[in-house]
PDB file of C-alpha atoms in Angstrom:
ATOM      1  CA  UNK C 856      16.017  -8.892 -18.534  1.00 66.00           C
ATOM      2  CA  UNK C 857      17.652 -11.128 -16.432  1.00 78.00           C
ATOM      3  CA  UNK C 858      17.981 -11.174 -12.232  1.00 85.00           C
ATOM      4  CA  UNK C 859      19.919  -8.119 -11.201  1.00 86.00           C
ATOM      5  CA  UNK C 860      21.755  -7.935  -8.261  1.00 89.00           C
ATOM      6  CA  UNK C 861      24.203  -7.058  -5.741  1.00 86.00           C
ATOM      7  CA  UNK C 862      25.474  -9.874  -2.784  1.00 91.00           C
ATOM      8  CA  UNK C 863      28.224 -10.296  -1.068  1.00 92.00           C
ATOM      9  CA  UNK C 864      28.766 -13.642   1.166  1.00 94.00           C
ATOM     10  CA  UNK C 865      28.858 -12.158   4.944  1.00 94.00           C
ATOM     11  CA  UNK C 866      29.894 -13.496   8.452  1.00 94.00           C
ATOM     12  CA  UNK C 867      27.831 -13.746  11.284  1.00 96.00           C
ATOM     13  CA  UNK C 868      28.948 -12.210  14.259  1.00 97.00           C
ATOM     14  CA  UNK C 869      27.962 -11.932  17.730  1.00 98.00           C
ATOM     15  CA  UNK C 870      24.043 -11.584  18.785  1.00 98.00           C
ATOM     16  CA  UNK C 871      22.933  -8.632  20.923  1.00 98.00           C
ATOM     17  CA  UNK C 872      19.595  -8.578  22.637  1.00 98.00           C
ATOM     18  CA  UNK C 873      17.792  -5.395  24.402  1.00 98.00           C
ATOM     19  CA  UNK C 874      14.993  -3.493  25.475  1.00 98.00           C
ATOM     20  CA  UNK C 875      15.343   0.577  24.938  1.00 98.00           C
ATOM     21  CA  UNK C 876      14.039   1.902  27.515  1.00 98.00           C
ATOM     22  CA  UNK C 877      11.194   4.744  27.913  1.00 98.00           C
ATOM     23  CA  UNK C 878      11.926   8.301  26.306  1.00 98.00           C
ATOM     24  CA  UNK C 879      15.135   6.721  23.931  1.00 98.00           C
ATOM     25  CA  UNK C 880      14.808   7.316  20.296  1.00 98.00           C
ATOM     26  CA  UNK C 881      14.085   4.019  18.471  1.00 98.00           C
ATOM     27  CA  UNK C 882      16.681   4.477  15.733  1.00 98.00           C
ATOM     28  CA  UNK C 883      19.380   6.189  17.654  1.00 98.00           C
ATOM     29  CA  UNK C 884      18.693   3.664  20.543  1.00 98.00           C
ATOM     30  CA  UNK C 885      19.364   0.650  18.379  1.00 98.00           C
ATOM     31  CA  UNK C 886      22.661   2.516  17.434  1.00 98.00           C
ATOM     32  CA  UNK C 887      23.762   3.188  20.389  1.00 98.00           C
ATOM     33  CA  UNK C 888      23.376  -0.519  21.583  1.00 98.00           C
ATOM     34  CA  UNK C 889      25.223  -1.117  18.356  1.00 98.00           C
ATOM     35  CA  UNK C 890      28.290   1.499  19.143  1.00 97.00           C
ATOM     36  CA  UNK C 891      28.076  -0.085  22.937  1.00 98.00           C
ATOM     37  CA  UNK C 892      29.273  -3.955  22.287  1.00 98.00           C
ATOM     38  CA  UNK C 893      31.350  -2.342  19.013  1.00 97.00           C
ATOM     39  CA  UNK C 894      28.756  -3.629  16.409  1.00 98.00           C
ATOM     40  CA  UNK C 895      29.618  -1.549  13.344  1.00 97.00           C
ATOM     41  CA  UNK C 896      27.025  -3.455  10.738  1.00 98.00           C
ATOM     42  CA  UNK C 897      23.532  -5.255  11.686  1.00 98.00           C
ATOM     43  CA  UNK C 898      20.826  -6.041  10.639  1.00 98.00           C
ATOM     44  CA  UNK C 899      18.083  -5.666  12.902  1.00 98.00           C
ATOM     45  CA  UNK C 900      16.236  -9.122  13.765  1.00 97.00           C
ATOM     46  CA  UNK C 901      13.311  -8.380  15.223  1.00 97.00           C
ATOM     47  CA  UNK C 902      12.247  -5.125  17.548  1.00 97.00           C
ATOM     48  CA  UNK C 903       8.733  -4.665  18.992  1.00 98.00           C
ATOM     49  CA  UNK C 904       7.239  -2.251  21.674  1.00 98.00           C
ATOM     50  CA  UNK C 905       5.611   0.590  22.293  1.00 98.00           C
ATOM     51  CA  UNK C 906       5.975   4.643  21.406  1.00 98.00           C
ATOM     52  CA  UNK C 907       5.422   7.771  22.518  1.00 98.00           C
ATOM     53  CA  UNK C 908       4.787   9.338  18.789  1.00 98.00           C
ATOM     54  CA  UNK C 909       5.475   7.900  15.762  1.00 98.00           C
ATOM     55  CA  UNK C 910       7.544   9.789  12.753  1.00 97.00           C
ATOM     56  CA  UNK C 911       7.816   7.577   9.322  1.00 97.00           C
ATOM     57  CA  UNK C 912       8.129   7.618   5.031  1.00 95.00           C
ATOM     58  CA  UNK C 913       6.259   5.714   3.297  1.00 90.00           C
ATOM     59  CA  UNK C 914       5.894   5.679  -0.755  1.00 84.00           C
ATOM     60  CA  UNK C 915       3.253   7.721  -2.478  1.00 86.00           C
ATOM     61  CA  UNK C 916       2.667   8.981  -6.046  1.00 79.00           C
ATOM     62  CA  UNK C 917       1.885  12.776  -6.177  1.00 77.00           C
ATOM     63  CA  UNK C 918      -0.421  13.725  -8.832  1.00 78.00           C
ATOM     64  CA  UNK C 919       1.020  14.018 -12.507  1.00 76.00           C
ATOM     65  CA  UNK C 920       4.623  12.933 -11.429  1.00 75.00           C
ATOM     66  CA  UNK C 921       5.928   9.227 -13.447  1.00 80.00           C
ATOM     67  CA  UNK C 922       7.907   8.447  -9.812  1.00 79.00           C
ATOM     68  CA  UNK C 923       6.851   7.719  -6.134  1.00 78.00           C
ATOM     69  CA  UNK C 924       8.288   9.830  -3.761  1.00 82.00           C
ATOM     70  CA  UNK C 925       9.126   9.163   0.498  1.00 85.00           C
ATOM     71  CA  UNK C 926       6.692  11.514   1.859  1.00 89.00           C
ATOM     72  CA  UNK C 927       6.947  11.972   5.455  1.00 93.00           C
ATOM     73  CA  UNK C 928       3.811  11.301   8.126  1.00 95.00           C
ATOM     74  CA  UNK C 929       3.439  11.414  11.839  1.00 96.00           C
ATOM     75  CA  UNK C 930       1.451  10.420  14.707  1.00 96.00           C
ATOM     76  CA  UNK C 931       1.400  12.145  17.555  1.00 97.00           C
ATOM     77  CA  UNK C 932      -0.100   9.475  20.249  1.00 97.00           C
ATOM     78  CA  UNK C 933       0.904   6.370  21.674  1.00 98.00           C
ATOM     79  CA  UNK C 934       0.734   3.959  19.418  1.00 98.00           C
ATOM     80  CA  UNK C 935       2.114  -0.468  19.559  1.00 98.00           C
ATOM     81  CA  UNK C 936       5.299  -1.007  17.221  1.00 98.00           C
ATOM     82  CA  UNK C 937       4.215  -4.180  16.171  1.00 97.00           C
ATOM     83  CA  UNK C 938       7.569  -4.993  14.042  1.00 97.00           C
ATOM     84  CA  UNK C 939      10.534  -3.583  13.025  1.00 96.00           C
ATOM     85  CA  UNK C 940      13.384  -4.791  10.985  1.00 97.00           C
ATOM     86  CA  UNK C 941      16.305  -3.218   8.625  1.00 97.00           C
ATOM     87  CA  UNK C 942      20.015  -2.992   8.651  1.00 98.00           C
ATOM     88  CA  UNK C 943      22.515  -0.446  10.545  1.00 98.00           C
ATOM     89  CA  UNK C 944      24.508   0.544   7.973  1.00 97.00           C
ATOM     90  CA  UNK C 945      26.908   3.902   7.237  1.00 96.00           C
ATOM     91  CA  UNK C 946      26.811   7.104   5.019  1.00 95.00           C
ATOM     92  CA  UNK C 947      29.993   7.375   2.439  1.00 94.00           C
ATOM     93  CA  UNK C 948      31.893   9.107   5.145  1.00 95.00           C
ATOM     94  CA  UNK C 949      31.364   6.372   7.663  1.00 93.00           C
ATOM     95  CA  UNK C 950      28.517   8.563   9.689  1.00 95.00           C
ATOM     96  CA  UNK C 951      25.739   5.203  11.308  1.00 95.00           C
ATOM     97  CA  UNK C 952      22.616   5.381   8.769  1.00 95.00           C
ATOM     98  CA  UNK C 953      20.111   3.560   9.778  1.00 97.00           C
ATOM     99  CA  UNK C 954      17.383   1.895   6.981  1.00 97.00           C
ATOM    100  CA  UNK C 955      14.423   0.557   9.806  1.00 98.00           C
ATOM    101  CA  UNK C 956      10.906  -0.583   8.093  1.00 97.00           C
ATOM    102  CA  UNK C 957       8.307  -1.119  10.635  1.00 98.00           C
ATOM    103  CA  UNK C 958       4.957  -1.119  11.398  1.00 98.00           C
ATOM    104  CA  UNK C 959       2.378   0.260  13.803  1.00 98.00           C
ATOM    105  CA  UNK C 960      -1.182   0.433  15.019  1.00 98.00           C
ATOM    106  CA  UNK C 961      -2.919   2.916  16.379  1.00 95.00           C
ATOM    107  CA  UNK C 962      -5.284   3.191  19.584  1.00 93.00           C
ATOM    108  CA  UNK C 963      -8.664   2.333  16.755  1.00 95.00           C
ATOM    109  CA  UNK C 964      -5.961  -0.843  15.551  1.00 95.00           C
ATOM    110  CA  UNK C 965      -5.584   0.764  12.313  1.00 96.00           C
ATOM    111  CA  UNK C 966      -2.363  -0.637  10.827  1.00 97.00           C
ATOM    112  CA  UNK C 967       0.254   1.751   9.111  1.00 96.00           C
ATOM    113  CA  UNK C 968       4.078   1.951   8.401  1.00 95.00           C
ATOM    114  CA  UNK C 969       6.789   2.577   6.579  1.00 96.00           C
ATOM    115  CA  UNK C 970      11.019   3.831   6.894  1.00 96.00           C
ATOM    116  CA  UNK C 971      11.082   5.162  10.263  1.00 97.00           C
ATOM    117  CA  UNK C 972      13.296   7.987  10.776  1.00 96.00           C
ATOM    118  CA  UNK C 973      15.619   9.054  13.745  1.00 97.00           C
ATOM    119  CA  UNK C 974      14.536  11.739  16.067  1.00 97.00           C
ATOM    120  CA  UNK C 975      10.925  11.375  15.612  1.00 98.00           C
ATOM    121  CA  UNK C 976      10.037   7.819  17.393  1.00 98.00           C
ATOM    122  CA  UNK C 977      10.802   7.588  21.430  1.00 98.00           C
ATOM    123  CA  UNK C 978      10.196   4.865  22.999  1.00 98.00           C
ATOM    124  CA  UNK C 979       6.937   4.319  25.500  1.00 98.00           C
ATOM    125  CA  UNK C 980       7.531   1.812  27.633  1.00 97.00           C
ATOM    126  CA  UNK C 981       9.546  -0.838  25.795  1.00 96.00           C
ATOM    127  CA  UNK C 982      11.450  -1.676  22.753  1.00 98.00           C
ATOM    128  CA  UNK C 983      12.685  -4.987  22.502  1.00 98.00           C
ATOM    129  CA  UNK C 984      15.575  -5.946  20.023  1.00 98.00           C
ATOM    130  CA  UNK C 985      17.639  -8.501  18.517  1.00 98.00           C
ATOM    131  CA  UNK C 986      20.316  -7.643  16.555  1.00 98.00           C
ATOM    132  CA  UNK C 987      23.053  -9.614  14.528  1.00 98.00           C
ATOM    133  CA  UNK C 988      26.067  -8.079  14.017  1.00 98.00           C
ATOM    134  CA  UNK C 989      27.519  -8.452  10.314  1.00 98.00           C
ATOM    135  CA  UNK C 990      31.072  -9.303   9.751  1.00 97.00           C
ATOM    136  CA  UNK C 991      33.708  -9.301   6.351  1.00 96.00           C
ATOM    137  CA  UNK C 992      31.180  -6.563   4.310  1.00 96.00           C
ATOM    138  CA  UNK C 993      30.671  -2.876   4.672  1.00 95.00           C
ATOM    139  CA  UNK C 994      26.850  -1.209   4.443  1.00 96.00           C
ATOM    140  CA  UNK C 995      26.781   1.630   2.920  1.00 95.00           C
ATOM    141  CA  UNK C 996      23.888   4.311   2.104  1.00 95.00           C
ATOM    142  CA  UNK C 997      24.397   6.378  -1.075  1.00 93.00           C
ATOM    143  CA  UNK C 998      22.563   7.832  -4.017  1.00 90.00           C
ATOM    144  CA  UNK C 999      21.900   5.408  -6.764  1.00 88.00           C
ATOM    145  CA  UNK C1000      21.775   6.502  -9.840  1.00 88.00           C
ATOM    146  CA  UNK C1001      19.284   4.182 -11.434  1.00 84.00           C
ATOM    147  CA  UNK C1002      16.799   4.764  -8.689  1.00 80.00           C
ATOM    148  CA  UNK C1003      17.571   8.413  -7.808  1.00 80.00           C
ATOM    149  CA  UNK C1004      17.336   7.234  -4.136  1.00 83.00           C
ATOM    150  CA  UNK C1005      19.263   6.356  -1.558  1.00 87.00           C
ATOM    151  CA  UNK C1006      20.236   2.645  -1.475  1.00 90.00           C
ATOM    152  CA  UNK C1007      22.312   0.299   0.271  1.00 92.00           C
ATOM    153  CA  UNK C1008      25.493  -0.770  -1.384  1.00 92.00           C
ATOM    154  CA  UNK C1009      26.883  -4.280  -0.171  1.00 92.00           C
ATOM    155  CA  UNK C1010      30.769  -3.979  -0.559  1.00 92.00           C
ATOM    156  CA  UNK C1011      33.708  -6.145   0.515  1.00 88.00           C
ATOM    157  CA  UNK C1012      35.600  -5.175   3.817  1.00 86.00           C
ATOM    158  CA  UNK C1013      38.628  -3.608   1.866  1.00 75.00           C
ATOM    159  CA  UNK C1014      36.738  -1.672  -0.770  1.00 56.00           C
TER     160      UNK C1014
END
């Protein structure tokens, strides 16, 4: 089988840099910085800081099923984000979707991670980002049918 893919040749546009500040959701914070300087697609540089809690997927294989699964897991102390870094995309209907992988350690060190999802992450006392806006392609979240998971689709501007 040959290499599979799906690419599309993408400008860069304009560079935003920021620090969320304590309480703000990480993945709704890094949108909202996004929907504040007009940023519709990005892909998320580099982020690093701290949280309050921690709310994350990561893959596992339940017993007896051929497929791994996104199971969800939480931690519910401060804990270091030692590295984020993913792409602000959109649903179908154009609704901000969000794909962030990351990592974290807790107050022992022990090092975990995964797809962090909105609502579940605020901020501690910092969350540094860098994010580069993406120009002349659309991002798009969807079911794919080969996977049965959501996936990003890279499509040109007018499609």
């Amino acid at each position: 089988m040959g290499q599979q893919f799906e690419a599309r040749a993408a400008a860069a546009g304009r560079i935003v840099v920021g620090r969320l500040l304590p309480g703000t959701d990480l993945v709704r914070g890094l949108e909202a910085a996004c929907d504040e300087h007009g940023v519709r697609f990005a892909a998320v540089l580099s982020c690093y800081g701290s949280l309050s809690a921690a709310g994350f997927k990561f893959l596992q294989l339940p017993g007896g099923a051929e497929r791994p699964t996104l199971v969800g897991h939480r931690v519910d102390e401060r804990v270091e984000f030692m590295g984020g870094q993913g792409l602000v995309c959109e649903t179908p209907d154009g609704a901000r979707e969000t794909h962030l992988h990351a990592s974290i350690s807790d107050a022992t060190g022990a090092v975990m991670g995964g797809h962090f999802v909105p609502e579940e992450n605020p901020v501690y006392n910092n969350m540094d980002f860098v994010l580069q806006e993406l120009l002349d392609v659309r991002l798009i979240r969807e079911h794919d049918p080969v996977t049965d998971t959501v996936e990003m689709r890279v499509l040109a501007v007018d499609a």
